[in-house]
Amino acid sequence: MNTKEFRTFDMPCKKGYGYVQSVKSGDTVWISGQLGHDMEGNLAEGMDNQFRQTYQNIGKLLIEFGLNAGHVTEEVIYVTDMQEGFESRKVFGKEFYGESCIVASTIVGVTALALPGQKVEIKITAKV
């Protein structure tokens, strides 16, 4: 029987929505769309800071399953400003994944995200 494992930051706003930040089933981990907030729920200012914090949050969730950025197979990035988001991804993607930065990646421009002031959201798939 395949059971699911969950990891979450236990943010108050997530409880009402009814989801967790990450789920592991078999050898795959899915990380729900993460954003650039600290552990108190405060959203970082600006695209660069939100990218940096978002990748830090993803890293924390991966560690919970004994994984790291090298286990990521795919990312989907949503940004409210494509030009600014693309430039931020180039910098902070290399910071997170390393200089080679090899991962299947899709970036999508959107008109808005869940929180006021939110500029980026990233969802991840990783393999154990």
XYZ file of C-alpha atoms in Angstrom:
128
model
C 0.000 0.000 0.000
C 1.324 3.429 -0.973
C 0.949 5.928 1.859
C 1.370 9.675 1.703
C 3.651 11.725 3.932
C 2.995 15.425 4.463
C 5.170 18.361 5.506
C 3.945 21.870 6.203
C 5.007 25.144 7.795
C 1.691 25.207 9.665
C 0.826 28.759 8.631
C -2.574 29.965 9.901
C -3.709 31.101 6.450
C -3.128 27.599 5.029
C -5.525 25.876 7.434
C -8.597 27.619 6.052
C -7.577 26.780 2.499
C -7.018 23.120 3.325
C -3.689 22.150 1.833
C -0.189 21.240 2.890
C 3.075 22.556 1.484
C 4.367 19.145 0.415
C 3.345 15.546 -0.154
C 5.519 12.461 -0.669
C 4.064 9.368 -2.273
C 6.396 6.562 -3.311
C 9.609 8.092 -4.629
C 8.083 11.445 -5.625
C 7.696 14.659 -3.655
C 5.350 17.408 -4.787
C 5.837 20.825 -3.243
C 2.807 23.073 -3.494
C 3.233 26.589 -4.810
C 5.608 28.311 -2.403
C 5.944 32.020 -1.930
C 8.457 34.381 -0.426
C 7.288 34.627 3.171
C 9.195 34.036 6.369
C 8.051 31.576 9.035
C 5.826 34.251 10.596
C 4.015 34.719 7.286
C 5.589 38.083 6.383
C 5.995 38.480 2.627
C 9.425 39.723 1.484
C 9.566 42.987 -0.483
C 10.288 42.880 -4.209
C 10.799 40.173 -6.814
C 14.433 39.358 -5.936
C 13.777 39.003 -2.211
C 10.672 36.922 -2.842
C 12.566 34.586 -5.193
C 15.346 34.154 -2.635
C 12.899 33.440 0.206
C 10.757 31.142 -1.949
C 13.755 28.972 -2.822
C 14.801 28.964 0.854
C 11.325 27.725 1.806
C 11.494 25.026 -0.880
C 14.893 23.972 0.461
C 13.469 23.619 3.980
C 10.689 21.361 2.708
C 13.095 19.220 0.677
C 15.290 18.731 3.768
C 12.232 17.429 5.656
C 12.249 14.478 3.226
C 16.047 14.093 3.255
C 16.341 15.726 -0.182
C 18.044 18.772 -1.682
C 17.898 20.858 -4.856
C 19.666 18.087 -6.786
C 16.558 15.908 -6.415
C 14.286 18.452 -8.145
C 13.112 17.287 -11.562
C 10.685 20.070 -12.424
C 9.667 23.536 -11.327
C 6.788 25.721 -12.450
C 7.176 29.419 -11.690
C 4.373 31.974 -11.710
C 5.358 35.665 -11.799
C 3.403 38.905 -11.987
C 6.086 40.569 -14.138
C 7.659 38.283 -16.737
C 10.715 40.435 -17.490
C 11.593 41.009 -13.837
C 10.772 37.403 -12.936
C 12.931 35.970 -15.702
C 15.916 38.045 -14.576
C 15.402 37.086 -10.915
C 15.117 33.390 -11.840
C 18.470 33.517 -13.655
C 20.201 34.747 -10.496
C 18.367 32.828 -7.776
C 17.926 29.635 -9.792
C 21.715 29.346 -9.979
C 21.983 30.193 -6.292
C 19.544 27.384 -5.417
C 20.442 24.691 -7.987
C 24.103 25.510 -8.497
C 25.941 26.940 -11.464
C 24.755 24.261 -13.930
C 21.131 24.921 -12.902
C 19.790 21.852 -14.737
C 16.075 21.345 -14.076
C 12.955 21.264 -16.246
C 11.525 24.746 -15.698
C 8.454 26.598 -16.879
C 7.820 30.264 -16.130
C 4.339 31.715 -16.560
C 3.251 35.345 -16.376
C 0.043 35.930 -14.420
C -1.996 39.012 -13.557
C -2.175 38.259 -9.827
C -1.216 35.719 -7.169
C -2.842 34.738 -3.858
C -1.570 37.521 -1.587
C -1.448 41.287 -2.094
C 2.123 42.173 -3.041
C 3.023 38.600 -3.978
C 5.191 38.560 -7.105
C 6.332 34.926 -7.419
C 5.117 31.416 -6.643
C 7.048 28.213 -7.385
C 5.836 24.612 -7.361
C 8.301 21.727 -7.430
C 8.441 18.033 -8.256
C 11.367 16.048 -6.856
C 12.409 12.380 -7.003
C 13.942 10.461 -4.127
